[in-house]
Amino acid sequence: GILERRVAPADRQRLQDLSEEVEHLAALVNELLQFSKLALGAPVALAPFNVAAAVDRAVGLESTAGAQLEVEVDESLAVVANETLFTRSLSNLVRNSIRYAGAAGPVRISAHADDGAIVVTVADCGPGVREDALDKIFEPFFRAEESRTRESGGVGLGLAIVKSGIESCAGTVACRN
């Protein structure tokens, strides 16, 4: 705040860029802390919540201009889990689909009951992942393409956070092309 009041007009853009970098680093630190807590087996409070409402929140957080998102979730569907972890996990999946496959067609988010379980699917029309990478995709710091930088592909924690978040809610996660 002090810098914003005292910075010369010519330097405002540089200060804005710096502020965005600090926000990005703070978000990354928060993600690392959450991942670490889950990896250490921190207790997770589970409670029933409406799946459609959580899906709507995740889609609202990740929707970008030009992204085609199709949602098909029964409004009465409920699950017992941690709503924050569920929404964060779903947001990460939607964000990845938009980032890597959003231009190839719609991203479809659906959910249905299946033999006492709730199955949530995020599907896209992108090129997929190498077959030999599918079993590693949820490992921390794994990148399907080593050439990716933070700007073009993150640090490899998003899907590890998805897995730890869903498993902390007694769920499972899988991927396929």
PDB file of C-alpha atoms in Angstrom:
ATOM      1  CA  GLY A   1       0.000   0.000   0.000  1.00  0.00           C
ATOM      2  CA  ILE A   2       2.814   2.389   0.834  1.00  0.00           C
ATOM      3  CA  LEU A   3       4.536   1.628  -2.446  1.00  0.00           C
ATOM      4  CA  GLU A   4       1.325   2.230  -4.386  1.00  0.00           C
ATOM      5  CA  ARG A   5       0.994   5.692  -2.870  1.00  0.00           C
ATOM      6  CA  ARG A   6       4.644   6.627  -3.398  1.00  0.00           C
ATOM      7  CA  VAL A   7       5.536   5.022  -6.701  1.00  0.00           C
ATOM      8  CA  ALA A   8       6.116   7.250  -9.707  1.00  0.00           C
ATOM      9  CA  PRO A   9       3.473   6.938 -12.425  1.00  0.00           C
ATOM     10  CA  ALA A  10       6.080   5.513 -14.797  1.00  0.00           C
ATOM     11  CA  ASP A  11       6.710   2.613 -12.386  1.00  0.00           C
ATOM     12  CA  ARG A  12       3.085   1.664 -11.670  1.00  0.00           C
ATOM     13  CA  GLN A  13       3.035  -1.173 -14.190  1.00  0.00           C
ATOM     14  CA  ARG A  14       6.208  -2.705 -12.713  1.00  0.00           C
ATOM     15  CA  LEU A  15       4.646  -2.498  -9.263  1.00  0.00           C
ATOM     16  CA  GLN A  16       1.467  -4.166 -10.568  1.00  0.00           C
ATOM     17  CA  ASP A  17       3.551  -6.979 -12.095  1.00  0.00           C
ATOM     18  CA  LEU A  18       5.379  -7.437  -8.799  1.00  0.00           C
ATOM     19  CA  SER A  19       2.096  -7.516  -6.904  1.00  0.00           C
ATOM     20  CA  GLU A  20       0.752 -10.244  -9.205  1.00  0.00           C
ATOM     21  CA  GLU A  21       3.916 -12.314  -8.677  1.00  0.00           C
ATOM     22  CA  VAL A  22       3.575 -11.968  -4.888  1.00  0.00           C
ATOM     23  CA  GLU A  23      -0.077 -13.089  -5.077  1.00  0.00           C
ATOM     24  CA  HIS A  24       0.929 -16.069  -7.212  1.00  0.00           C
ATOM     25  CA  LEU A  25       3.652 -17.069  -4.740  1.00  0.00           C
ATOM     26  CA  ALA A  26       1.268 -16.701  -1.786  1.00  0.00           C
ATOM     27  CA  ALA A  27      -1.249 -18.967  -3.529  1.00  0.00           C
ATOM     28  CA  LEU A  28       1.483 -21.519  -4.243  1.00  0.00           C
ATOM     29  CA  VAL A  29       2.603 -21.483  -0.593  1.00  0.00           C
ATOM     30  CA  ASN A  30      -0.999 -22.016   0.528  1.00  0.00           C
ATOM     31  CA  GLU A  31      -1.355 -24.950  -1.877  1.00  0.00           C
ATOM     32  CA  LEU A  32       1.896 -26.454  -0.556  1.00  0.00           C
ATOM     33  CA  LEU A  33       0.734 -26.055   3.043  1.00  0.00           C
ATOM     34  CA  GLN A  34      -2.599 -27.714   2.288  1.00  0.00           C
ATOM     35  CA  PHE A  35      -0.870 -30.536   0.435  1.00  0.00           C
ATOM     36  CA  SER A  36       1.567 -31.039   3.324  1.00  0.00           C
ATOM     37  CA  LYS A  37      -1.242 -31.167   5.893  1.00  0.00           C
ATOM     38  CA  LEU A  38      -3.108 -33.765   3.870  1.00  0.00           C
ATOM     39  CA  ALA A  39       0.046 -35.804   3.241  1.00  0.00           C
ATOM     40  CA  LEU A  40       0.684 -35.891   6.987  1.00  0.00           C
ATOM     41  CA  GLY A  41      -2.784 -37.258   7.581  1.00  0.00           C
ATOM     42  CA  ALA A  42      -4.332 -34.179   9.161  1.00  0.00           C
ATOM     43  CA  PRO A  43      -7.923 -34.903  10.170  1.00  0.00           C
ATOM     44  CA  VAL A  44     -10.516 -33.732   7.680  1.00  0.00           C
ATOM     45  CA  ALA A  45     -14.049 -32.775   8.713  1.00  0.00           C
ATOM     46  CA  LEU A  46     -16.637 -34.463   6.516  1.00  0.00           C
ATOM     47  CA  ALA A  47     -20.221 -33.261   6.173  1.00  0.00           C
ATOM     48  CA  PRO A  48     -23.026 -33.600   3.636  1.00  0.00           C
ATOM     49  CA  PHE A  49     -23.309 -30.943   0.933  1.00  0.00           C
ATOM     50  CA  ASN A  50     -24.965 -30.411  -2.422  1.00  0.00           C
ATOM     51  CA  VAL A  51     -22.748 -31.547  -5.303  1.00  0.00           C
ATOM     52  CA  ALA A  52     -24.362 -29.243  -7.889  1.00  0.00           C
ATOM     53  CA  ALA A  53     -23.695 -26.164  -5.741  1.00  0.00           C
ATOM     54  CA  ALA A  54     -20.038 -27.149  -5.282  1.00  0.00           C
ATOM     55  CA  VAL A  55     -19.667 -27.817  -9.020  1.00  0.00           C
ATOM     56  CA  ASP A  56     -21.197 -24.402  -9.782  1.00  0.00           C
ATOM     57  CA  ARG A  57     -18.689 -22.731  -7.421  1.00  0.00           C
ATOM     58  CA  ALA A  58     -15.735 -24.524  -9.005  1.00  0.00           C
ATOM     59  CA  VAL A  59     -16.912 -23.689 -12.523  1.00  0.00           C
ATOM     60  CA  GLY A  60     -17.476 -20.068 -11.510  1.00  0.00           C
ATOM     61  CA  LEU A  61     -13.947 -19.828 -10.124  1.00  0.00           C
ATOM     62  CA  GLU A  62     -12.301 -21.298 -13.211  1.00  0.00           C
ATOM     63  CA  SER A  63     -14.469 -20.123 -16.090  1.00  0.00           C
ATOM     64  CA  THR A  64     -12.601 -17.865 -18.477  1.00  0.00           C
ATOM     65  CA  ALA A  65     -13.615 -15.892 -21.529  1.00  0.00           C
ATOM     66  CA  GLY A  66     -14.028 -18.240 -24.449  1.00  0.00           C
ATOM     67  CA  ALA A  67     -14.085 -21.411 -22.354  1.00  0.00           C
ATOM     68  CA  GLN A  68     -16.907 -23.761 -23.307  1.00  0.00           C
ATOM     69  CA  LEU A  69     -18.128 -25.470 -20.151  1.00  0.00           C
ATOM     70  CA  GLU A  70     -21.016 -27.913 -20.104  1.00  0.00           C
ATOM     71  CA  VAL A  71     -22.372 -28.954 -16.697  1.00  0.00           C
ATOM     72  CA  GLU A  72     -24.724 -31.860 -16.134  1.00  0.00           C
ATOM     73  CA  VAL A  73     -25.328 -32.500 -12.434  1.00  0.00           C
ATOM     74  CA  ASP A  74     -28.548 -33.557 -10.754  1.00  0.00           C
ATOM     75  CA  GLU A  75     -29.559 -30.710  -8.423  1.00  0.00           C
ATOM     76  CA  SER A  76     -30.557 -33.170  -5.687  1.00  0.00           C
ATOM     77  CA  LEU A  77     -27.227 -35.021  -5.603  1.00  0.00           C
ATOM     78  CA  ALA A  78     -25.504 -34.867  -2.205  1.00  0.00           C
ATOM     79  CA  VAL A  79     -22.240 -36.313  -0.893  1.00  0.00           C
ATOM     80  CA  VAL A  80     -20.533 -36.603   2.486  1.00  0.00           C
ATOM     81  CA  ALA A  81     -17.052 -35.125   2.095  1.00  0.00           C
ATOM     82  CA  ASN A  82     -15.118 -31.962   2.867  1.00  0.00           C
ATOM     83  CA  GLU A  83     -16.704 -29.308   0.675  1.00  0.00           C
ATOM     84  CA  THR A  84     -13.605 -27.086   0.560  1.00  0.00           C
ATOM     85  CA  LEU A  85     -11.333 -29.935  -0.537  1.00  0.00           C
ATOM     86  CA  PHE A  86     -13.917 -31.196  -3.008  1.00  0.00           C
ATOM     87  CA  THR A  87     -14.352 -27.749  -4.587  1.00  0.00           C
ATOM     88  CA  ARG A  88     -10.589 -27.107  -4.690  1.00  0.00           C
ATOM     89  CA  SER A  89      -9.975 -30.497  -6.311  1.00  0.00           C
ATOM     90  CA  LEU A  90     -12.697 -29.963  -8.883  1.00  0.00           C
ATOM     91  CA  SER A  91     -11.416 -26.436  -9.589  1.00  0.00           C
ATOM     92  CA  ASN A  92      -7.945 -27.796 -10.285  1.00  0.00           C
ATOM     93  CA  LEU A  93      -9.342 -30.357 -12.723  1.00  0.00           C
ATOM     94  CA  VAL A  94     -11.497 -27.791 -14.533  1.00  0.00           C
ATOM     95  CA  ARG A  95      -8.573 -25.328 -14.683  1.00  0.00           C
ATOM     96  CA  ASN A  96      -6.319 -28.004 -16.226  1.00  0.00           C
ATOM     97  CA  SER A  97      -8.939 -28.966 -18.797  1.00  0.00           C
ATOM     98  CA  ILE A  98      -9.452 -25.344 -19.803  1.00  0.00           C
ATOM     99  CA  ARG A  99      -5.707 -24.634 -19.927  1.00  0.00           C
ATOM    100  CA  TYR A 100      -4.646 -27.691 -21.917  1.00  0.00           C
ATOM    101  CA  ALA A 101      -7.723 -28.619 -23.924  1.00  0.00           C
ATOM    102  CA  GLY A 102     -10.191 -25.739 -23.797  1.00  0.00           C
ATOM    103  CA  ALA A 103      -9.551 -24.748 -27.403  1.00  0.00           C
ATOM    104  CA  ALA A 104     -10.265 -28.295 -28.625  1.00  0.00           C
ATOM    105  CA  GLY A 105     -13.906 -28.300 -27.607  1.00  0.00           C
ATOM    106  CA  PRO A 106     -16.124 -28.141 -24.596  1.00  0.00           C
ATOM    107  CA  VAL A 107     -15.095 -29.189 -21.100  1.00  0.00           C
ATOM    108  CA  ARG A 108     -17.848 -31.353 -19.653  1.00  0.00           C
ATOM    109  CA  ILE A 109     -18.439 -31.632 -15.917  1.00  0.00           C
ATOM    110  CA  SER A 110     -20.942 -34.251 -14.869  1.00  0.00           C
ATOM    111  CA  ALA A 111     -21.924 -36.116 -11.727  1.00  0.00           C
ATOM    112  CA  HIS A 112     -24.188 -39.059 -11.009  1.00  0.00           C
ATOM    113  CA  ALA A 113     -24.901 -41.636  -8.334  1.00  0.00           C
ATOM    114  CA  ASP A 114     -23.498 -45.094  -8.990  1.00  0.00           C
ATOM    115  CA  ASP A 115     -24.143 -47.947  -6.562  1.00  0.00           C
ATOM    116  CA  GLY A 116     -24.009 -45.756  -3.457  1.00  0.00           C
ATOM    117  CA  ALA A 117     -21.080 -43.633  -4.656  1.00  0.00           C
ATOM    118  CA  ILE A 118     -21.015 -40.245  -6.343  1.00  0.00           C
ATOM    119  CA  VAL A 119     -19.013 -40.176  -9.579  1.00  0.00           C
ATOM    120  CA  VAL A 120     -17.862 -36.770 -10.775  1.00  0.00           C
ATOM    121  CA  THR A 121     -16.294 -36.574 -14.227  1.00  0.00           C
ATOM    122  CA  VAL A 122     -14.353 -33.755 -15.895  1.00  0.00           C
ATOM    123  CA  ALA A 123     -13.889 -34.590 -19.571  1.00  0.00           C
ATOM    124  CA  ASP A 124     -12.373 -32.614 -22.415  1.00  0.00           C
ATOM    125  CA  CYS A 125     -11.546 -33.047 -26.088  1.00  0.00           C
ATOM    126  CA  GLY A 126      -7.835 -32.338 -25.757  1.00  0.00           C
ATOM    127  CA  PRO A 127      -4.910 -34.429 -26.957  1.00  0.00           C
ATOM    128  CA  GLY A 128      -4.641 -36.345 -23.680  1.00  0.00           C
ATOM    129  CA  VAL A 129      -1.532 -37.460 -21.855  1.00  0.00           C
ATOM    130  CA  ARG A 130       1.135 -39.931 -22.935  1.00  0.00           C
ATOM    131  CA  GLU A 131       0.070 -43.446 -21.900  1.00  0.00           C
ATOM    132  CA  ASP A 132       3.276 -43.944 -19.897  1.00  0.00           C
ATOM    133  CA  ALA A 133       2.502 -40.770 -17.899  1.00  0.00           C
ATOM    134  CA  LEU A 134      -1.044 -41.678 -16.866  1.00  0.00           C
ATOM    135  CA  ASP A 135       0.034 -43.664 -13.803  1.00  0.00           C
ATOM    136  CA  LYS A 136       2.308 -40.794 -12.644  1.00  0.00           C
ATOM    137  CA  ILE A 137      -0.026 -37.868 -13.301  1.00  0.00           C
ATOM    138  CA  PHE A 138      -1.097 -37.500  -9.646  1.00  0.00           C
ATOM    139  CA  GLU A 139       2.455 -37.613  -8.235  1.00  0.00           C
ATOM    140  CA  PRO A 140       3.762 -34.373  -6.682  1.00  0.00           C
ATOM    141  CA  PHE A 141       5.894 -32.241  -9.037  1.00  0.00           C
ATOM    142  CA  PHE A 142       5.263 -34.518 -12.018  1.00  0.00           C
ATOM    143  CA  ARG A 143       4.811 -32.760 -15.345  1.00  0.00           C
ATOM    144  CA  ALA A 144       3.623 -34.667 -18.374  1.00  0.00           C
ATOM    145  CA  GLU A 145       5.729 -32.339 -20.519  1.00  0.00           C
ATOM    146  CA  GLU A 146       9.100 -31.406 -19.040  1.00  0.00           C
ATOM    147  CA  SER A 147       9.272 -28.331 -21.278  1.00  0.00           C
ATOM    148  CA  ARG A 148       6.460 -26.615 -19.374  1.00  0.00           C
ATOM    149  CA  THR A 149       7.301 -23.605 -17.263  1.00  0.00           C
ATOM    150  CA  ARG A 150       5.267 -22.174 -14.405  1.00  0.00           C
ATOM    151  CA  GLU A 151       3.546 -19.852 -16.868  1.00  0.00           C
ATOM    152  CA  SER A 152       2.719 -22.657 -19.280  1.00  0.00           C
ATOM    153  CA  GLY A 153       2.065 -25.505 -16.897  1.00  0.00           C
ATOM    154  CA  GLY A 154       2.479 -24.903 -13.206  1.00  0.00           C
ATOM    155  CA  VAL A 155       4.851 -26.702 -10.863  1.00  0.00           C
ATOM    156  CA  GLY A 156       3.216 -30.116 -10.907  1.00  0.00           C
ATOM    157  CA  LEU A 157       1.215 -29.865  -7.685  1.00  0.00           C
ATOM    158  CA  GLY A 158      -2.328 -29.332  -8.924  1.00  0.00           C
ATOM    159  CA  LEU A 159      -3.174 -32.956  -9.614  1.00  0.00           C
ATOM    160  CA  ALA A 160      -1.312 -34.170  -6.507  1.00  0.00           C
ATOM    161  CA  ILE A 161      -3.516 -31.819  -4.497  1.00  0.00           C
ATOM    162  CA  VAL A 162      -6.569 -33.213  -6.282  1.00  0.00           C
ATOM    163  CA  LYS A 163      -5.601 -36.751  -5.303  1.00  0.00           C
ATOM    164  CA  SER A 164      -4.754 -35.966  -1.679  1.00  0.00           C
ATOM    165  CA  GLY A 165      -7.919 -33.877  -1.291  1.00  0.00           C
ATOM    166  CA  ILE A 166     -10.237 -36.525  -2.692  1.00  0.00           C
ATOM    167  CA  GLU A 167      -8.546 -39.365  -0.831  1.00  0.00           C
ATOM    168  CA  SER A 168      -8.810 -37.371   2.422  1.00  0.00           C
ATOM    169  CA  CYS A 169     -12.572 -37.436   1.847  1.00  0.00           C
ATOM    170  CA  ALA A 170     -12.471 -41.249   1.460  1.00  0.00           C
ATOM    171  CA  GLY A 171     -12.820 -40.975  -2.310  1.00  0.00           C
ATOM    172  CA  THR A 172     -10.725 -42.077  -5.247  1.00  0.00           C
ATOM    173  CA  VAL A 173      -9.508 -40.305  -8.356  1.00  0.00           C
ATOM    174  CA  ALA A 174      -8.441 -41.666 -11.733  1.00  0.00           C
ATOM    175  CA  CYS A 175      -7.644 -40.413 -15.201  1.00  0.00           C
ATOM    176  CA  ARG A 176      -7.700 -41.839 -18.679  1.00  0.00           C
ATOM    177  CA  ASN A 177      -7.421 -40.624 -22.240  1.00  0.00           C
TER     178      ASN A 177
END
